[in-house]
Coordinates of C-alpha atoms and ligand atoms in Angstrom, one line a residue:
M16 CA -8.1 -31.3 -18.8
L17 CA -5.0 -30.6 -16.9
R18 CA -3.5 -33.1 -14.4
L19 CA -1.8 -31.0 -11.9
E20 CA 0.5 -32.4 -9.7
N21 CA 3.6 -31.5 -7.7
R22 CA 6.4 -33.5 -9.7
R23 CA 9.4 -32.3 -11.6
W24 CA 8.0 -32.4 -15.3
E25 CA 9.9 -34.8 -17.7
K26 CA 11.6 -32.9 -20.4
S27 CA 9.4 -34.6 -23.0
Y28 CA 6.2 -33.1 -21.1
F29 CA 7.9 -29.7 -21.0
E30 CA 8.7 -29.6 -24.8
E31 CA 5.3 -31.1 -25.7
G32 CA 3.7 -27.8 -24.5
R33 CA 6.7 -25.5 -25.8
D34 CA 5.9 -24.9 -29.5
Y35 CA 2.6 -23.6 -28.7
V36 CA 4.0 -21.1 -26.2
L37 CA 6.8 -20.3 -28.7
N38 CA 4.4 -19.7 -31.7
S39 CA 1.9 -17.7 -29.7
W40 CA 3.6 -14.2 -30.8
S41 CA 6.3 -13.8 -33.7
T42 CA 9.1 -13.0 -31.3
G43 CA 9.0 -16.5 -29.9
Q44 CA 10.8 -18.0 -32.8
E45 CA 13.8 -16.0 -31.6
V46 CA 14.5 -18.1 -28.7
D47 CA 17.4 -20.4 -28.8
L48 CA 18.1 -21.9 -25.6
E49 CA 21.7 -22.9 -26.7
D50 CA 22.6 -19.3 -27.7
A51 CA 20.8 -18.2 -24.4
F52 CA 23.0 -20.7 -22.2
H53 CA 26.2 -19.1 -24.2
F54 CA 25.2 -15.7 -23.5
H55 CA 24.6 -16.2 -19.8
K56 CA 27.9 -18.1 -19.4
S57 CA 29.4 -14.6 -20.8
L58 CA 27.9 -12.7 -17.9
P59 CA 30.2 -11.3 -15.3
E60 CA 29.0 -12.3 -11.7
S61 CA 28.3 -8.7 -11.1
K62 CA 25.3 -8.9 -13.7
R63 CA 23.9 -12.3 -12.5
A64 CA 21.3 -11.9 -9.6
Y65 CA 21.9 -15.2 -7.7
C66 CA 25.7 -14.6 -7.3
K67 CA 24.8 -11.2 -6.1
L68 CA 22.2 -12.5 -3.8
R69 CA 24.5 -15.0 -2.4
A70 CA 27.3 -12.7 -1.6
G71 CA 25.0 -9.9 -0.3
Q72 CA 23.4 -12.7 2.3
E73 CA 26.8 -13.6 3.5
E74 CA 28.0 -10.1 3.9
K75 CA 24.7 -9.1 5.6
R76 CA 23.9 -6.3 3.0
I77 CA 20.7 -4.8 2.2
Y78 CA 20.2 -4.5 -1.3
L79 CA 17.8 -1.7 -3.0
Q80 CA 15.7 -2.1 -6.0
P81 CA 13.2 0.2 -7.4
R82 CA 10.4 -0.3 -10.0
A83 CA 10.7 0.9 -13.8
G84 CA 9.4 0.3 -17.0
V85 CA 8.3 2.6 -20.1
A86 CA 7.1 1.8 -23.5
L87 CA 10.1 2.5 -25.6
L88 CA 13.4 0.6 -25.5
S89 CA 15.7 3.4 -25.6
E90 CA 14.2 5.3 -23.0
H91 CA 13.8 2.3 -20.7
I92 CA 17.5 1.7 -21.1
E93 CA 18.2 5.4 -20.3
L94 CA 15.7 5.3 -17.5
L95 CA 17.8 1.9 -16.0
S96 CA 21.0 3.8 -16.4
E97 CA 20.0 6.8 -14.4
L98 CA 18.5 4.8 -11.5
E99 CA 21.9 2.7 -11.5
S100 CA 24.3 5.8 -11.6
K101 CA 22.3 8.4 -9.8
G102 CA 20.0 6.3 -7.7
E103 CA 22.7 3.9 -6.7
A104 CA 20.4 0.9 -7.2
D105 CA 21.9 -2.6 -6.4
F106 CA 19.3 -4.6 -8.4
L107 CA 17.4 -3.2 -11.7
P108 CA 14.0 -3.9 -12.7
T109 CA 11.9 -4.1 -15.8
T110 CA 8.4 -3.6 -14.9
I111 CA 6.2 -5.2 -17.7
D112 CA 3.1 -3.4 -19.3
S113 CA -0.5 -4.3 -18.4
Y114 CA -1.0 -5.6 -22.1
T115 CA 1.7 -8.1 -22.0
R116 CA 0.7 -9.3 -18.6
Q117 CA -2.5 -10.5 -20.1
N118 CA -1.0 -11.8 -23.3
R119 CA -2.5 -9.2 -25.4
Y120 CA 0.6 -8.4 -27.7
A121 CA -1.2 -6.7 -30.6
E122 CA -2.3 -4.2 -28.5
A123 CA 1.0 -3.7 -26.8
A124 CA 2.4 -3.3 -30.2
R125 CA -0.2 -0.5 -30.7
G126 CA 1.2 1.1 -27.3
I127 CA 4.6 1.1 -28.6
E128 CA 3.3 3.2 -31.8
E129 CA 1.3 5.4 -29.9
S130 CA 4.1 6.1 -27.8
K131 CA 6.3 6.6 -30.5
A132 CA 4.0 9.3 -32.1
A133 CA 3.2 11.0 -28.7
G134 CA 6.7 11.2 -27.6
R135 CA 6.1 9.7 -24.2
S136 CA 5.4 6.4 -22.9
L137 CA 1.7 5.5 -22.9
L138 CA 2.2 2.1 -21.5
N139 CA 2.7 1.3 -17.8
G140 CA 5.8 -0.9 -18.4
L141 CA 8.3 -2.3 -21.0
P142 CA 6.3 -4.7 -23.6
A143 CA 9.4 -7.2 -23.5
V144 CA 7.6 -10.1 -25.5
N145 CA 7.0 -7.6 -28.5
Y146 CA 10.6 -6.3 -28.4
G147 CA 12.1 -9.9 -28.6
V148 CA 15.4 -11.4 -27.6
A149 CA 17.8 -9.5 -29.4
N150 CA 16.1 -6.0 -28.3
C151 CA 15.8 -6.9 -24.8
R152 CA 19.6 -8.1 -24.8
K153 CA 20.5 -4.3 -25.4
I154 CA 19.1 -3.6 -21.7
I155 CA 21.4 -6.3 -20.3
D156 CA 24.5 -5.1 -22.3
A157 CA 23.8 -1.5 -21.2
V158 CA 23.7 -1.7 -17.5
G159 CA 26.0 -3.3 -14.8
S160 CA 23.6 -4.6 -12.5
P161 CA 21.6 -8.0 -12.5
V162 CA 18.1 -7.0 -14.2
Q163 CA 14.9 -8.6 -12.9
V164 CA 11.6 -8.9 -15.0
R165 CA 8.7 -7.6 -12.5
H166 CA 5.2 -7.9 -13.8
G167 CA 1.8 -9.5 -12.5
T168 CA 1.1 -12.4 -15.2
P169 CA -0.8 -15.5 -14.5
D170 CA 0.6 -17.0 -17.8
A171 CA 4.2 -15.9 -18.2
R172 CA 5.5 -18.7 -20.0
L173 CA 6.4 -16.7 -23.3
L174 CA 7.7 -13.6 -21.5
A175 CA 10.0 -16.1 -19.4
E176 CA 11.2 -17.6 -22.6
I177 CA 12.1 -14.4 -23.9
T178 CA 13.5 -12.5 -21.2
L179 CA 15.5 -15.5 -19.9
A180 CA 16.8 -15.9 -23.3
A181 CA 17.8 -12.5 -23.5
G182 CA 20.1 -12.5 -20.4
F183 CA 17.8 -11.4 -17.5
T184 CA 18.8 -13.4 -14.5
D185 CA 15.8 -12.8 -12.1
F186 CA 12.1 -13.5 -12.7
E187 CA 9.3 -12.4 -10.2
G188 CA 6.3 -14.2 -9.7
G189 CA 4.3 -17.3 -8.9
G190 CA 1.1 -19.3 -9.7
I191 CA -0.7 -18.1 -6.8
S192 CA 0.8 -14.6 -6.3
Y193 CA 0.5 -13.7 -10.1
N194 CA -3.0 -15.0 -10.3
I195 CA -5.2 -14.2 -7.2
P196 CA -4.2 -10.5 -6.7
Y197 CA -4.1 -9.9 -10.4
A198 CA -6.8 -11.7 -12.2
K199 CA -10.6 -12.5 -12.0
D200 CA -11.4 -15.6 -14.0
V201 CA -7.9 -17.4 -14.4
P202 CA -8.5 -21.2 -12.8
L203 CA -5.9 -21.6 -10.3
E204 CA -5.0 -25.0 -11.6
R205 CA -4.2 -23.3 -15.1
S206 CA -1.9 -20.6 -13.5
L207 CA -0.3 -23.2 -11.4
F208 CA 0.5 -25.3 -14.3
D209 CA 1.7 -22.4 -16.3
W210 CA 4.2 -21.4 -13.5
Q211 CA 5.5 -24.9 -13.3
Y212 CA 6.5 -24.2 -17.0
V213 CA 8.4 -21.1 -15.8
D214 CA 10.0 -22.8 -12.9
R215 CA 10.8 -25.9 -15.3
L216 CA 12.5 -23.5 -17.6
C217 CA 14.5 -22.0 -15.0
G218 CA 15.5 -25.6 -13.9
L219 CA 16.8 -26.2 -17.5
Y220 CA 18.9 -23.2 -17.3
A221 CA 20.2 -24.5 -13.8
E222 CA 21.2 -27.8 -15.2
E223 CA 23.5 -25.8 -17.6
G224 CA 25.0 -24.1 -14.3
I225 CA 22.9 -20.8 -15.0
I226 CA 21.2 -20.2 -11.8
I227 CA 18.1 -17.8 -12.4
N228 CA 16.7 -16.3 -9.3
R229 CA 12.8 -16.7 -8.9
E230 CA 11.4 -14.1 -6.5
M231 CA 7.6 -14.9 -5.0
F232 CA 5.4 -11.8 -5.0
G233 CA 4.8 -11.6 -1.2
P234 CA 2.6 -8.5 -0.8
L235 CA -0.7 -10.2 -2.7
T236 CA -3.3 -7.5 -2.6
G237 CA -1.3 -4.9 -0.7
T238 CA -4.3 -4.4 1.8
L239 CA -3.7 -5.3 5.3
V240 CA -2.2 -8.8 4.7
P241 CA -1.6 -10.8 7.6
P242 CA 2.0 -11.9 7.8
C243 CA 1.0 -15.7 8.0
I244 CA -1.1 -15.4 4.7
S245 CA 1.8 -14.1 2.7
H246 CA 4.2 -16.4 4.3
A247 CA 2.2 -19.6 3.9
I248 CA 1.7 -18.7 0.1
G249 CA 5.3 -17.6 -0.5
I250 CA 6.4 -20.8 1.0
I251 CA 4.0 -22.9 -1.1
E252 CA 5.3 -21.4 -4.2
A253 CA 8.9 -21.6 -3.0
L254 CA 8.5 -25.6 -2.6
L255 CA 6.5 -25.7 -6.2
A256 CA 9.4 -24.0 -7.9
A257 CA 12.3 -25.9 -6.1
A258 CA 10.1 -29.1 -7.2
Q259 CA 10.7 -28.1 -10.7
G260 CA 14.6 -27.7 -10.4
V261 CA 14.9 -23.9 -9.2
K262 CA 17.8 -23.2 -7.4
S263 CA 17.5 -19.7 -6.1
I264 CA 14.3 -18.4 -4.5
A265 CA 13.4 -15.3 -2.9
V266 CA 10.3 -14.8 -0.8
G267 CA 8.7 -11.7 -0.1
Y268 CA 6.7 -9.5 2.5
G269 CA 4.7 -6.2 2.2
Q270 CA 5.4 -3.8 4.9
G271 CA 2.4 -3.6 7.7
G272 CA 3.6 -0.6 9.4
N273 CA 4.1 -1.9 13.1
L274 CA 8.0 -2.4 13.5
Y275 CA 7.5 -5.3 15.8
Q276 CA 5.1 -7.3 13.7
D277 CA 7.2 -6.5 10.5
T278 CA 10.4 -7.5 12.5
A279 CA 8.9 -10.6 13.3
A280 CA 7.5 -11.4 10.0
L281 CA 10.8 -10.8 8.2
R282 CA 12.8 -12.8 10.9
T283 CA 10.4 -15.7 10.6
L284 CA 10.0 -15.5 6.7
G285 CA 13.6 -16.3 6.2
R286 CA 13.5 -19.1 9.1
L287 CA 10.4 -20.9 8.1
G288 CA 11.3 -20.4 4.5
R289 CA 14.8 -22.2 5.1
D290 CA 13.2 -24.7 7.3
Y291 CA 10.5 -25.9 4.8
L292 CA 13.0 -26.2 1.8
D293 CA 15.3 -28.3 4.2
R294 CA 12.5 -30.5 5.4
Y295 CA 11.6 -31.4 1.8
G296 CA 15.2 -31.8 0.4
F297 CA 15.9 -28.7 -1.1
Q298 CA 19.1 -27.8 1.0
D299 CA 21.1 -26.8 -1.9
V300 CA 18.5 -23.9 -2.9
L301 CA 19.5 -20.4 -2.0
L302 CA 16.7 -18.7 0.0
T303 CA 16.6 -14.9 0.3
T304 CA 14.0 -12.6 1.8
V305 CA 12.7 -9.0 0.2
F306 CA 10.9 -6.4 1.8
H307 CA 8.5 -4.4 0.1
Q308 CA 7.9 -0.6 1.4
W309 CA 4.2 0.0 2.3
M310 CA 2.0 -1.5 -0.7
G311 CA -1.2 0.3 0.5
G312 CA -2.4 3.7 -0.2
F313 CA -0.1 6.8 0.1
P314 CA -0.3 10.3 0.9
Q315 CA -0.7 12.5 -2.0
E316 CA 2.0 15.1 -0.9
E317 CA 5.6 14.1 -1.7
S318 CA 7.2 15.0 1.7
R319 CA 4.7 12.9 3.4
A320 CA 5.2 9.9 1.2
L321 CA 8.9 10.3 1.8
G322 CA 8.0 9.7 5.5
V323 CA 6.1 6.6 4.8
I324 CA 9.0 5.4 3.0
A325 CA 11.6 6.2 5.5
W326 CA 9.7 4.4 8.0
G327 CA 9.9 1.1 5.6
A328 CA 13.5 1.8 5.2
A329 CA 13.8 1.9 9.0
T330 CA 12.0 -1.2 9.4
A331 CA 14.1 -3.1 6.9
A332 CA 17.4 -2.0 8.5
L333 CA 16.4 -2.9 12.1
A334 CA 14.7 -6.1 11.0
G335 CA 17.3 -7.4 8.7
V336 CA 16.6 -8.6 5.3
N337 CA 18.2 -9.3 1.9
K338 CA 16.5 -6.8 -0.5
V339 CA 14.0 -3.9 -0.3
I340 CA 11.7 -2.8 -3.1
V341 CA 11.8 0.9 -2.7
K342 CA 8.2 3.4 -3.2
T343 CA 8.5 6.6 -4.5
P344 CA 6.9 10.0 -3.6
H345 CA 5.0 9.8 -6.6
E346 CA 3.3 6.6 -5.5
A347 CA -0.3 8.1 -5.0
L348 CA 0.1 9.7 -8.4
G349 CA 1.0 7.3 -10.8
I350 CA 4.0 5.7 -12.9
P351 CA 7.2 7.8 -11.0
T352 CA 9.7 10.0 -13.0
A353 CA 13.2 8.8 -12.9
E354 CA 13.8 11.9 -10.4
A355 CA 10.9 10.5 -7.9
N356 CA 12.3 7.2 -8.3
I357 CA 15.9 8.3 -7.3
A358 CA 14.4 10.1 -4.4
G359 CA 12.8 7.1 -2.8
L360 CA 16.1 5.1 -3.5
L361 CA 18.4 8.0 -1.7
C362 CA 16.1 8.3 1.1
T363 CA 16.0 4.7 1.7
R364 CA 19.6 4.3 1.4
Q365 CA 20.2 7.1 4.0
L366 CA 18.2 5.2 6.6
I367 CA 19.7 1.7 5.8
R368 CA 23.2 3.3 6.4
M369 CA 22.4 5.2 9.4
L370 CA 20.9 2.4 11.1
G371 CA 23.2 -0.3 9.9
E372 CA 24.8 -0.9 13.3
Q373 CA 21.4 -1.2 15.4
E374 CA 19.1 -4.4 15.6
L375 CA 15.8 -4.4 17.2
A376 CA 16.0 -5.8 20.7
K377 CA 14.3 -9.1 21.1
T378 CA 11.6 -8.1 23.6
P379 CA 8.7 -10.6 24.8
Y380 CA 6.6 -8.6 22.5
L381 CA 8.8 -9.4 19.6
K382 CA 9.3 -13.1 20.6
E383 CA 5.4 -13.5 20.9
E384 CA 4.7 -11.9 17.5
E385 CA 7.5 -14.6 16.0
Y386 CA 5.8 -17.4 17.8
M387 CA 2.6 -16.6 16.5
I388 CA 3.3 -16.3 12.9
E389 CA 5.2 -19.5 13.1
R390 CA 2.2 -21.3 14.6
E391 CA -0.1 -19.7 12.0
V392 CA 2.1 -20.8 9.1
E393 CA 2.5 -24.4 10.1
E394 CA -1.1 -24.7 10.8
I395 CA -2.1 -23.6 7.6
I396 CA 0.6 -25.5 5.4
S397 CA 0.2 -28.8 7.3
K398 CA -3.6 -28.4 6.4
V399 CA -2.7 -27.8 2.9
F400 CA -0.5 -31.1 2.6
E401 CA -3.4 -32.9 4.3
L402 CA -6.2 -31.7 1.6
G403 CA -3.7 -32.6 -1.2
E404 CA -2.9 -36.0 0.4
G405 CA 0.5 -35.3 0.2
D406 CA 0.6 -33.4 -3.1
L407 CA 1.4 -29.6 -2.7
A408 CA -0.1 -28.3 -5.8
V409 CA -3.1 -30.3 -5.6
G410 CA -3.4 -29.4 -1.8
T411 CA -3.0 -25.6 -2.9
V412 CA -6.0 -25.8 -5.3
R413 CA -8.4 -27.5 -2.7
S414 CA -7.2 -25.3 0.1
F415 CA -8.4 -22.3 -1.9
E416 CA -11.8 -23.9 -2.7
A417 CA -12.2 -24.6 1.0
G418 CA -10.9 -21.2 2.3
V419 CA -7.9 -23.0 4.2
L420 CA -6.0 -20.5 1.9
D421 CA -7.7 -17.3 1.6
I422 CA -6.7 -13.7 0.3
S423 CA -8.7 -10.8 1.3
F424 CA -9.5 -8.1 -1.3
A425 CA -8.7 -9.9 -4.1
P426 CA -10.3 -9.7 -7.4
S427 CA -10.2 -13.5 -8.2
R428 CA -13.1 -16.2 -8.1
C429 CA -10.6 -18.6 -7.0
T430 CA -10.6 -17.2 -3.4
R431 CA -13.2 -17.1 -1.2
G432 CA -12.4 -13.7 0.5
S433 CA -13.9 -14.6 3.7
I434 CA -11.0 -13.5 5.8
M435 CA -11.1 -10.0 7.2
P436 CA -8.1 -8.1 8.5
V437 CA -7.9 -5.2 11.1
R438 CA -5.3 -3.3 12.8
D439 CA -5.1 -3.6 16.6
K440 CA -4.4 -0.8 18.9
D441 CA -0.5 -0.8 18.0
G442 CA -1.2 -1.1 14.6
A443 CA -0.3 -4.7 13.9
I444 CA -2.4 -6.6 11.6
R445 CA -4.7 -9.1 12.9
F446 CA -7.8 -11.2 12.0
L447 CA -11.2 -9.8 12.5
N448 CA -12.7 -13.0 10.9
T449 CA -10.4 -16.0 10.2
G450 CA -12.8 -17.4 7.6
N451 CA -12.3 -21.1 7.0
I452 CA -8.7 -21.1 7.9
P453 CA -8.3 -24.1 10.4
F454 CA -6.4 -21.9 13.3
S455 CA -6.3 -23.5 16.7
K456 CA -8.3 -21.8 19.7
E457 CA -4.9 -20.4 20.9
I458 CA -4.4 -18.4 17.9
K459 CA -8.2 -17.5 17.4
D460 CA -8.3 -16.0 20.9
F461 CA -4.8 -14.1 20.6
H462 CA -6.6 -12.2 17.6
Q463 CA -9.7 -11.5 19.2
K464 CA -8.0 -10.3 22.5
K465 CA -5.9 -7.9 20.5
I466 CA -8.9 -6.4 18.4
K467 CA -10.9 -6.2 21.7
E468 CA -8.1 -4.0 23.3
R469 CA -8.6 -1.4 20.4
A470 CA -12.1 -1.5 20.2
D471 CA -12.4 -0.8 24.1
L472 CA -10.0 2.2 23.7
E473 CA -11.9 3.5 20.6
K474 CA -15.0 2.7 22.5
R475 CA -16.6 1.2 19.3
E476 CA -17.5 -2.3 18.2
P477 CA -14.8 -3.8 16.1
G478 CA -16.3 -4.3 12.5
F479 CA -16.0 -3.3 8.8
R480 CA -16.2 0.6 9.4
M481 CA -12.8 -0.1 11.3
V482 CA -11.3 -2.0 8.4
I483 CA -12.2 0.9 6.0
D484 CA -10.5 3.6 8.5
D485 CA -7.5 1.4 8.5
I486 CA -7.3 1.1 4.6
Y487 CA -7.4 4.8 4.4
A488 CA -5.4 5.7 7.4
I489 CA -1.8 6.1 6.1
S490 CA -2.7 8.2 3.2
K491 CA -4.3 10.3 5.7
G492 CA -1.3 10.3 8.0
R493 CA -2.0 7.5 10.5
L494 CA -1.4 4.0 10.9
V495 CA -4.5 3.0 12.9
G496 CA -7.7 4.5 11.3
K497 CA -9.6 6.4 13.7
P498 CA -13.1 6.7 14.1
R499 CA -14.5 10.1 12.8
Ligands
LIG28 C1 2.2 -4.0 -7.7 C2 3.1 -3.4 -7.5 C3 2.5 -1.9 -7.5 C4 3.6 -0.9 -7.8 C5 4.8 0.4 -9.4 C6 3.3 1.1 -9.0 C7 3.1 0.5 -7.5 C8 3.8 -0.3 -11.7 C9 5.6 0.8 -12.9 C10 5.6 1.1 -11.5 C11 7.5 2.3 -12.0 C12 6.3 1.1 -13.5 N1 4.8 0.4 -10.9 N2 4.3 0.1 -13.0 N3 6.9 1.7 -11.1 N4 7.4 1.9 -13.4 N5 6.2 1.1 -15.1 O1 4.3 -1.1 -8.8 O2 3.6 2.5 -8.9 O3 4.0 1.1 -6.8

């Protein structure tokens, strides 16, 4: 039985479980922390995510990062080099394949062999565990930018051990955001525990002066997620990571589509995140924000897709954010080619540069959006602490059971899925149903009023039909789903 609590793991407690992790695949034996520390210390600042993020935040720069990962190492290195040179990416990714995300390394091994035989990638990412420490280090040696591991793994302990030892300086995911949207049957206690391991490992690096950035996956299911949901979860994951000694944390948010709501979301995410970290004694932790271009369904045609991408880029520029994760015109089709990825990057870069001097005016509408998000997040998180009797990890598990924390459209059995989002007449994402989230009357009334305006305009009852129309709207060329 796991005894989950939000307390920094003793070194002995960490080491107790470590042999099991490192023995779960042969390459685990390559991990040597002393050698890893030595390699990290040899890296120039330009290859360290934390240093680059800190400098960028001071200079108010907006960094761009693509997603990319293929089965074969040499092709992966070539792909990243192109995204860096021709796409002008500031941060490079290594997207991990789905077998590895589920700890199915034998099947990933087969995927490598089959990809070699086929002469093309038959996996949807790089199986980094199979390649091991020495091979993965070739990636770090070959490029000039910091490289981040991007995945979707409930149990990422071995993946973290290997990639961090290889010299990756940035690792995405968290015990909530890499479980609930990605798995059906992994207990939340389990994934929170396994991510405490990952965070504690990063903490051990930090004790050597090697600061690994940890990024929380903000978009969750990517389907009409209200800002307060992703904010609350990102902040909880940030506090849990900081408790294990993580010193650099990025919190993410997926574009909703309404410029004012997205701007309010990004501004409050940075503010609230900073606030909570300070409040709980983590003033020394660097906090940055990440904006994901539209994570829902895309139009098929590349030119229309680039329109969606450009709107995300404009939003990021006007709202202000530290990093943008860029989509590609192949989004509706599958894994993008290098060329499509470069198109997404250059399109985004153009908008970010063109709008660099402009900032969205703080109108009453924007202020109201910010006020609402802040209140919603505070109301949720205070209840999580209350249910945990002060312990955030325990509170998180109890809150998902009670529906105080809830994520819609997720595959996991660990979330109720009893909240329901829908757009208002301006395209902002509201709660059609607040489920068991303990919102005050003021907040519930606000959402109802906003949804009623749309219902009156469209002369139909708010309901699931409206939600379905919204889910398909962007791929059909609109933001707000229209009745047929
Ligand atoms: C949750 C993230 C989904 C996004 C992209 C998808 C989607 C997944 C790869 C990739 C480039 C890969 N994605 N795997 N993009 N290379 N191996 O992540 O297309 O946009």
